[in-house]
Amino acid sequence: MICVSLGRTRHKMMIAEHQQLAQKGAQLVELRLDWLGNPPDLGRLLKDKPTPVVITCRRSQDKGLWKFGEDQRQTLLRSAIVAGVDYVDLEEDIAGTIRRYGSTKRIISYHNFDETPANLAEIHQRLASRDPDVVKLVTTAKVPEDNIRLLEVVKNAKVPTVGFCMGDLGVWSRILCRKYGAPFTYATFSAQRTMAPGQLTFEETRDVFHFDQINAETQVFGVVADPVAHSLSPLIHNAAFLAQGVNAVYLPFRIPRERFEHSLKALEALDIRGYSVTLPHKVAALELAQTKISPTAEIGALNTLFRGAAGEWCGANTDCDAALASLRLSFDPAGDPLHPQTDPLNGKRVLILGAGGVSRAIATGLIRAGAAVTITNRTKSKAADLAQSLGCVLAGWENRGAVGTDILINCTSVGMHPKVDETPFQQHWLDEAMTVFDTVYTPERTLLIAQARERGCKVVTGVDMFVRQAARQYEYFTGRSAPVEVMRDTLKKAISVVKVT
Ligand code: NAP
């Protein structure tokens, strides 16, 4: 179950949004009475309430907005109990002064906005001794490992316990607590009105992470990155799990660069089955992979970690496979894009714009496929290093329009949302005989893609590559063929929202 927190300054708005939430399918709503500008009118708020409610009224010392007296607050909480509300939230220190009555369930809560203390088990024991129906233990993650300690307490609890970490580093624990027995989690009405740092929206919690379907057997996957909030990978992997009825969840793990090795080791305690790996960890992750799927070692970076038959970590670079497969299919739609009998890329001249990680991955694959690769980059020294290490040709950034090529690939971030009116290659340099591949996928129709189409070039988009790299990861994760069309539709829908907002 998902408890949606609702805070508005006006009764009228709180009642209206409560109705809206019920229409959207919310099963439990927390009314944050401390948000109201006037003294709360319980009768008005509870009359015809469309869902079960949690009544919460936080003081300023608990980061709440209550501006009236403490006696008045406790009277309000008692009145809520007398009115028979479903749950009432009582902070640890007042739990003893507000008695159990009727059928109202008591949530005994502890919040720590500064840290995740070392004595979590002791705090939990204290809360559990205050006659709770549910213990709520919420702290702030300062390092990713804090989540693991907190989830351990949830798992070992004898009383139903809602426990997770706040903050950017704790987002995933809000979902994963379900696997360890949390009866519900908290989500917000809208992304614009979060009640606590790191809170997800009701829709994300329900429709992206499928919180209510998580159980003790659910396998866990995720993306490790920093930052990670923008990642579209949770959206498409979770959609794929749902489509195939796989009992698994895919989470966003924000892991700071300097903690990568330590945090991944600590996460072993949660038996994570696979990761997508992205910036800035693609090189560091190589160390973890006991087996490297070719040409991962040659590329010197990976984007996928998955468990091999003996439980060991295997590393793969699906960016490379995906980019080559997308290109091959544009030349030979009926061919096998991963293991072609005759490789359509063999002998092709390719000009790559950019000298970052994606450029290196794609260039390595193309050279192995027999293509003649030229690298150009805004920062010349990086292009020179890459060209030298791969043994390919270097071109000056200012001369890129004059390089004769069959395939042009944009591996820079130029043209990416929100700078959608930029292109790394002028239209009059394009030739209709070229195939133009833009790895940027937000938006799908970049200015480069639009101008190449206008010019009559064959085009390959970053969406095609993104879906293929995710689908290949999914295959490594699950051993099944990926529901590629579900993943593509989900990604396209998400990108169209990015365009509008
Ligand atoms: P990266 O290592 O940070 O490299 C970024 C590249 O973009 C560098 O070559 C950089 O040039 C260049 N660049 C940035 N701003 C520029 C500008 N204003 N003018 C010219 N060049 C500029 O990033 P990466 O991991 O290789 O990713 C590159 C792009 O690939 C991303 O932006 C993303 O859109 C795309 N991508 C696509 C997929 C997919 O599946 N479709 C997956 C991953 C990434 P300097 O060296 O001069 O800074």
XYZ file of C-alpha atoms and ligand atoms in Angstrom:
549
model
C 0.000 0.000 0.000
C 1.130 3.555 -0.700
C 0.316 6.325 1.746
C 0.094 9.634 -0.122
C 1.022 12.671 1.976
C -1.214 15.667 1.432
C -0.396 19.148 2.720
C -2.357 22.271 1.735
C -2.862 25.558 3.503
C -6.609 25.638 2.807
C -9.189 23.071 3.920
C -10.991 23.370 0.610
C -7.885 22.406 -1.361
C -6.996 19.549 0.958
C -10.492 18.092 0.605
C -10.438 18.536 -3.194
C -7.029 16.884 -3.560
C -8.091 14.058 -1.275
C -10.978 13.415 -3.670
C -8.623 13.564 -6.648
C -6.290 11.054 -5.037
C -9.155 8.672 -4.376
C -10.159 8.943 -8.035
C -6.587 8.125 -9.022
C -6.781 4.987 -6.888
C -4.995 6.029 -3.675
C -5.796 3.627 -0.834
C -4.377 5.583 2.093
C -3.859 9.350 2.444
C -1.906 11.178 5.128
C -3.552 14.481 5.991
C -0.814 16.814 7.206
C -2.875 19.040 9.468
C 0.151 21.194 10.308
C 0.106 22.573 6.750
C -3.306 24.204 7.206
C -3.259 27.977 7.669
C -6.241 28.019 10.037
C -6.830 25.723 13.015
C -7.831 22.363 11.515
C -11.539 21.577 11.273
C -11.523 17.790 11.581
C -15.246 17.440 11.003
C -14.919 19.142 7.629
C -11.859 17.166 6.584
C -13.245 13.788 7.593
C -16.841 14.191 6.414
C -17.269 11.872 3.389
C -13.547 11.104 3.390
C -12.999 9.054 0.238
C -10.125 6.887 1.541
C -8.707 5.698 4.867
C -6.495 8.389 6.400
C -3.423 8.896 8.554
C -3.733 12.009 10.701
C -0.380 13.722 11.203
C 0.392 17.088 12.744
C 4.089 17.899 12.917
C 5.721 20.472 15.208
C 8.499 22.716 13.949
C 11.065 20.678 15.908
C 10.078 17.745 13.656
C 10.297 19.950 10.542
C 6.529 20.449 10.538
C 4.555 23.660 10.049
C 2.311 23.602 13.164
C 2.053 27.137 14.497
C -0.497 26.746 17.289
C 0.149 25.412 20.808
C 1.257 21.923 21.798
C -1.830 21.353 23.955
C -3.999 22.221 20.994
C -2.036 19.766 18.816
C -2.439 16.897 21.245
C -6.141 17.673 21.678
C -6.484 17.534 17.920
C -4.777 14.132 17.755
C -7.044 12.816 20.544
C -10.100 14.163 18.715
C -8.975 12.383 15.562
C -8.786 9.127 17.514
C -12.242 9.717 19.011
C -13.544 10.414 15.504
C -12.287 6.933 14.569
C -9.694 7.840 11.954
C -7.819 4.900 10.529
C -4.316 5.842 11.706
C -2.841 8.556 13.864
C 0.859 9.454 13.747
C 2.389 10.004 17.195
C 5.974 11.068 17.734
C 7.859 8.908 20.197
C 7.777 11.483 23.029
C 3.990 11.956 23.008
C 3.061 8.317 22.392
C 2.746 7.727 26.144
C 0.424 10.687 26.737
C -2.064 9.859 23.978
C -3.952 6.678 24.750
C -5.133 3.929 22.447
C -8.885 4.113 21.832
C -11.333 2.422 19.489
C -10.065 1.018 16.206
C -7.591 3.791 15.355
C -4.140 2.341 14.651
C -1.116 4.012 16.194
C 1.926 4.868 14.062
C 4.780 5.626 16.442
C 7.273 7.677 14.477
C 10.885 8.771 14.563
C 12.388 11.160 12.011
C 15.994 12.230 11.766
C 16.720 14.926 9.185
C 20.463 14.979 9.867
C 21.733 11.421 9.738
C 21.098 7.721 10.184
C 22.262 7.106 13.738
C 24.437 4.151 14.654
C 21.942 2.871 17.272
C 19.038 2.232 14.880
C 18.080 -1.095 16.447
C 17.920 0.543 19.865
C 15.727 3.380 18.560
C 13.447 0.847 16.929
C 13.179 -1.085 20.170
C 12.183 2.123 21.992
C 9.464 2.881 19.436
C 8.228 -0.697 19.561
C 7.746 -0.370 23.338
C 5.275 2.578 22.903
C 2.275 0.404 21.965
C 2.463 0.803 18.160
C 0.465 -0.872 15.433
C 3.108 0.405 13.026
C 6.584 1.773 13.743
C 7.782 4.507 11.387
C 11.553 4.920 11.329
C 12.819 7.537 8.889
C 16.364 8.866 8.802
C 18.628 10.695 6.379
C 21.122 8.802 4.246
C 24.553 10.437 4.337
C 26.111 7.492 2.482
C 24.396 4.726 0.460
C 25.219 2.162 3.160
C 22.860 3.926 5.611
C 19.941 2.517 3.625
C 21.241 -0.992 4.108
C 21.425 -0.584 7.895
C 17.905 0.799 7.993
C 16.451 -1.940 5.794
C 18.118 -4.494 8.037
C 16.100 -3.098 10.983
C 12.867 -3.241 8.934
C 13.632 -6.832 8.004
C 14.295 -7.942 11.590
C 11.366 -6.030 13.121
C 8.688 -7.967 15.011
C 6.235 -5.018 14.726
C 5.189 -3.910 11.202
C 7.732 -1.214 10.365
C 7.774 1.468 7.702
C 11.453 2.358 7.424
C 13.468 4.174 4.786
C 16.025 6.924 4.318
C 15.308 10.455 3.161
C 17.497 12.416 0.768
C 18.850 11.804 -2.730
C 20.894 8.883 -1.515
C 17.876 7.197 0.040
C 15.264 7.272 -2.728
C 15.523 3.565 -3.474
C 14.972 2.539 0.146
C 11.469 4.072 -0.035
C 10.641 1.317 -2.528
C 12.812 -1.533 -1.343
C 11.431 -1.434 2.230
C 8.427 -3.325 0.818
C 10.620 -6.369 0.101
C 11.614 -6.447 3.765
C 8.055 -6.302 5.080
C 7.125 -2.594 5.337
C 3.302 -2.470 5.268
C 3.348 0.747 3.241
C 5.569 3.572 2.067
C 4.987 7.316 1.778
C 4.702 9.212 -1.500
C 3.780 12.734 -2.442
C 0.750 14.129 -4.282
C 2.950 15.872 -6.844
C 6.642 16.409 -7.606
C 6.169 20.137 -6.924
C 5.038 19.529 -3.343
C 7.350 16.996 -1.718
C 6.977 16.745 2.060
C 10.417 15.274 2.666
C 13.711 15.150 0.751
C 13.836 12.382 -1.843
C 10.105 11.661 -1.772
C 8.696 10.054 -4.931
C 5.269 10.841 -6.315
C 2.297 8.525 -5.907
C 2.340 7.807 -9.652
C 6.066 7.004 -9.707
C 5.761 4.720 -6.705
C 2.760 2.883 -8.121
C 3.205 3.024 -11.907
C 6.989 3.005 -12.333
C 8.161 0.882 -9.379
C 4.950 -1.151 -8.899
C 5.429 -0.922 -5.136
C 2.452 -3.084 -4.237
C 3.737 -6.003 -6.286
C 7.048 -6.206 -4.445
C 7.477 -9.091 -2.018
C 10.246 -11.024 -0.280
C 11.050 -12.949 -3.484
C 11.344 -9.884 -5.717
C 14.724 -9.727 -7.463
C 16.458 -6.379 -7.382
C 18.218 -4.581 -10.239
C 19.131 -0.947 -10.708
C 21.160 1.780 -12.271
C 24.240 3.105 -10.448
C 25.106 6.676 -11.325
C 25.667 10.123 -9.900
C 23.460 11.987 -10.554
C 20.745 9.411 -11.204
C 17.434 11.258 -10.876
C 17.196 12.016 -14.620
C 17.674 8.375 -15.649
C 14.951 6.873 -17.837
C 16.259 3.351 -17.252
C 13.973 2.582 -14.240
C 10.986 3.481 -16.371
C 11.759 1.115 -19.199
C 13.193 -1.810 -17.244
C 10.269 -1.858 -14.800
C 7.833 -1.667 -17.721
C 9.593 -4.670 -19.261
C 9.402 -6.678 -15.995
C 5.694 -5.914 -15.730
C 5.013 -6.855 -19.346
C 6.634 -10.260 -18.886
C 5.357 -10.897 -15.354
C 8.921 -11.039 -13.954
C 8.989 -10.595 -10.173
C 11.705 -7.942 -10.160
C 12.190 -4.260 -9.492
C 14.728 -1.840 -10.980
C 15.844 1.057 -8.765
C 17.901 4.264 -9.090
C 21.014 3.960 -6.891
C 22.787 7.278 -6.513
C 26.357 6.290 -5.626
C 28.979 9.064 -5.333
C 32.151 8.437 -7.353
C 34.434 8.080 -4.339
C 32.172 5.479 -2.697
C 31.614 3.238 -5.702
C 33.678 0.250 -4.645
C 32.708 0.409 -0.981
C 28.986 0.896 -1.642
C 28.740 -1.871 -4.202
C 30.412 -4.236 -1.800
C 27.955 -3.231 0.943
C 25.012 -3.670 -1.447
C 25.960 -7.343 -1.766
C 23.992 -7.762 1.483
C 20.816 -7.018 -0.505
C 21.682 -9.554 -3.226
C 21.298 -7.130 -6.144
C 21.133 -9.230 -9.314
C 22.345 -6.689 -11.867
C 23.191 -3.084 -12.555
C 23.145 -0.669 -15.410
C 26.267 1.412 -14.882
C 26.559 4.952 -16.080
C 28.498 8.182 -15.449
C 30.822 8.417 -13.588
C 31.288 4.708 -12.826
C 31.724 3.055 -16.233
C 35.491 2.653 -15.905
C 35.636 1.880 -12.165
C 33.048 -0.881 -12.611
C 35.455 -2.787 -14.831
C 37.396 -3.791 -11.715
C 34.343 -5.567 -10.330
C 33.697 -7.717 -13.383
C 35.357 -11.094 -13.046
C 34.198 -12.002 -16.562
C 34.167 -9.390 -19.320
C 32.003 -9.941 -22.375
C 34.009 -8.943 -25.457
C 34.807 -6.138 -26.373
C 34.267 -4.670 -22.877
C 37.920 -4.989 -21.842
C 39.081 -3.404 -25.104
C 36.684 -0.486 -24.684
C 37.921 -0.011 -21.136
C 34.444 0.772 -19.788
C 31.210 -1.114 -19.179
C 27.579 -0.191 -18.742
C 26.217 -3.506 -17.429
C 27.004 -5.788 -14.498
C 25.086 -9.038 -14.210
C 25.486 -12.319 -12.358
C 27.098 -15.251 -14.154
C 26.211 -18.907 -13.603
C 28.385 -19.135 -10.474
C 27.078 -15.846 -9.051
C 30.160 -13.907 -10.202
C 29.880 -10.415 -11.677
C 30.039 -10.302 -15.480
C 30.591 -7.004 -17.292
C 29.269 -5.985 -20.699
C 29.142 -2.851 -22.802
C 25.740 -2.889 -24.420
C 26.176 0.673 -25.782
C 28.608 -0.763 -28.308
C 26.386 -3.723 -29.300
C 23.337 -1.488 -29.481
C 24.917 1.199 -31.646
C 26.322 -1.328 -34.107
C 23.059 -3.274 -34.231
C 21.081 -0.082 -34.936
C 23.452 0.857 -37.759
C 23.524 -2.634 -39.283
C 19.732 -2.812 -39.375
C 19.603 0.483 -41.259
C 21.696 -1.154 -44.010
C 20.256 -4.663 -43.811
C 16.860 -4.752 -42.055
C 16.588 -8.525 -42.485
C 20.087 -9.376 -41.247
C 21.189 -10.539 -37.788
C 22.277 -7.248 -36.184
C 24.506 -8.827 -33.532
C 26.142 -11.651 -35.476
C 25.808 -10.763 -39.171
C 26.997 -13.269 -41.758
C 28.363 -10.440 -43.893
C 28.835 -7.272 -41.870
C 27.368 -4.264 -43.718
C 29.674 -2.009 -41.666
C 32.803 -3.659 -43.063
C 34.671 -1.161 -45.266
C 32.417 1.801 -44.437
C 33.997 5.205 -43.737
C 32.711 6.564 -40.430
C 33.168 10.046 -38.959
C 32.591 10.181 -35.187
C 31.924 13.530 -33.499
C 33.072 13.463 -29.859
C 35.746 11.657 -27.887
C 33.950 10.655 -24.654
C 32.865 7.254 -23.363
C 30.186 6.571 -25.966
C 32.499 7.582 -28.770
C 35.145 5.148 -27.515
C 32.634 2.287 -27.195
C 31.176 2.764 -30.674
C 34.546 3.376 -32.353
C 35.982 0.185 -30.827
C 33.067 -1.864 -32.154
C 33.224 -0.272 -35.602
C 36.949 -0.904 -35.984
C 36.392 -4.558 -35.056
C 33.637 -4.662 -37.675
C 36.120 -3.492 -40.317
C 35.023 0.151 -40.654
C 37.492 2.988 -41.333
C 36.953 5.371 -38.434
C 37.852 9.055 -38.161
C 37.515 10.858 -34.800
C 36.990 14.571 -34.306
C 36.285 16.453 -31.089
C 35.945 20.001 -29.809
C 38.882 19.396 -27.446
C 41.566 18.214 -29.827
C 43.805 16.515 -27.262
C 41.023 14.102 -26.275
C 40.365 13.185 -29.903
C 44.097 12.708 -30.469
C 44.384 10.384 -27.455
C 41.400 8.324 -28.537
C 42.498 8.120 -32.170
C 45.955 7.053 -31.104
C 44.771 4.409 -28.666
C 42.392 2.900 -31.237
C 44.737 3.340 -34.200
C 42.290 5.402 -36.250
C 42.387 8.725 -38.098
C 42.146 12.122 -36.392
C 40.427 15.138 -37.976
C 40.378 18.739 -36.752
C 37.010 19.901 -35.304
C 37.016 22.908 -37.654
C 37.533 20.611 -40.664
C 34.822 18.084 -39.778
C 32.530 19.236 -42.612
C 35.165 18.384 -45.209
C 35.791 14.763 -44.165
C 34.361 12.362 -46.762
C 32.233 9.742 -44.966
C 29.532 7.123 -45.457
C 28.324 7.283 -41.847
C 28.256 10.296 -39.526
C 27.784 9.619 -35.800
C 27.145 12.306 -33.203
C 28.593 11.161 -29.869
C 28.599 14.657 -28.355
C 25.791 15.976 -26.190
C 25.099 18.792 -28.674
C 21.382 18.951 -29.546
C 20.264 17.384 -26.283
C 17.319 18.813 -24.346
C 17.033 21.687 -23.470
C 19.414 23.021 -26.164
C 17.378 21.458 -28.937
C 18.149 24.183 -31.489
C 21.852 23.235 -31.653
C 23.556 20.815 -34.016
C 27.185 19.651 -34.116
C 27.207 19.416 -37.944
C 25.959 22.075 -40.362
C 23.228 21.041 -42.772
C 25.144 22.006 -45.918
C 27.911 19.547 -44.934
C 25.410 16.688 -45.133
C 25.262 14.580 -48.250
C 22.230 12.484 -49.154
C 24.415 9.381 -49.523
C 25.354 9.573 -45.819
C 23.773 7.623 -43.004
C 23.412 9.966 -40.040
C 23.262 8.500 -36.542
C 22.637 10.786 -33.559
C 23.195 9.079 -30.190
C 21.321 11.888 -28.400
C 17.840 10.578 -27.512
C 16.205 13.508 -25.717
C 14.647 14.533 -28.038
C 14.540 11.710 -30.586
C 14.150 14.183 -33.447
C 17.235 16.326 -32.839
C 18.026 19.190 -35.173
C 20.739 17.002 -36.750
C 18.213 14.206 -37.402
C 15.621 16.658 -38.759
C 18.127 18.292 -41.130
C 19.523 14.933 -42.249
C 16.003 13.734 -43.092
C 15.376 16.946 -45.026
C 18.565 16.335 -46.946
C 17.413 12.805 -47.847
C 19.937 10.945 -45.648
C 19.191 7.625 -44.006
C 18.933 8.250 -40.230
C 19.384 6.220 -37.051
C 18.212 7.778 -33.793
C 19.475 7.675 -30.227
C 16.143 6.182 -29.148
C 16.869 3.132 -31.245
C 20.273 2.762 -29.586
C 18.938 3.458 -26.090
C 16.196 0.853 -26.402
C 18.628 -1.721 -27.784
C 21.231 -1.164 -25.069
C 18.528 -1.514 -22.400
C 17.021 -4.573 -24.112
C 20.437 -6.253 -24.214
C 20.884 -5.492 -20.505
C 17.478 -6.974 -19.802
C 18.541 -10.139 -21.622
C 21.700 -10.368 -19.534
C 19.682 -9.705 -16.343
C 16.847 -12.168 -16.933
C 18.035 -14.642 -19.569
C 14.853 -13.826 -21.564
C 14.286 -11.971 -24.842
C 13.368 -8.402 -24.035
C 9.918 -6.950 -24.814
C 11.557 -4.387 -27.104
C 8.349 -2.711 -28.291
C 7.135 -2.186 -24.702
C 10.497 -0.610 -23.866
C 10.440 1.583 -26.967
C 6.854 2.794 -26.352
C 7.636 3.548 -22.703
C 10.744 5.533 -23.617
C 9.009 7.487 -26.371
C 6.153 8.401 -24.051
C 8.609 9.612 -21.395
C 10.601 11.641 -23.893
C 7.478 13.323 -25.222
C 6.739 14.493 -21.664
C 10.316 15.876 -21.345
C 9.677 17.879 -24.509
C 6.523 19.473 -23.185
C 7.735 20.417 -19.694
P 31.150 12.288 -22.281
O 32.144 11.211 -22.031
O 30.902 13.310 -21.251
O 31.544 13.038 -23.652
C 30.837 14.168 -24.086
C 31.333 14.578 -25.470
O 30.497 15.667 -25.917
C 32.772 15.079 -25.468
O 33.380 14.648 -26.658
C 32.582 16.595 -25.454
O 33.635 17.299 -26.033
C 31.362 16.736 -26.335
N 30.696 18.027 -26.148
C 29.998 18.441 -25.075
N 29.527 19.694 -25.285
C 29.958 20.067 -26.519
C 29.788 21.244 -27.303
N 29.068 22.280 -26.853
N 30.343 21.286 -28.531
C 31.056 20.225 -28.994
N 31.264 19.092 -28.304
C 30.698 19.006 -27.080
O 29.714 11.657 -22.599
P 29.363 10.239 -23.233
O 29.083 9.276 -22.148
O 30.343 9.870 -24.272
O 27.960 10.578 -23.914
C 27.878 11.396 -25.069
C 26.444 11.466 -25.555
O 26.005 10.164 -25.926
C 25.446 11.898 -24.478
O 25.247 13.265 -24.542
C 24.180 11.140 -24.779
O 23.242 11.965 -25.416
C 24.618 10.072 -25.732
N 24.309 8.734 -25.193
C 23.377 8.013 -25.834
C 23.058 6.752 -25.395
C 22.003 5.986 -26.106
O 21.754 4.838 -25.733
N 21.391 6.541 -27.132
C 23.694 6.195 -24.283
C 24.652 6.954 -23.636
C 24.955 8.228 -24.107
P 34.866 17.854 -25.143
O 35.804 16.700 -24.963
O 35.414 18.963 -25.950
O 34.276 18.321 -23.828
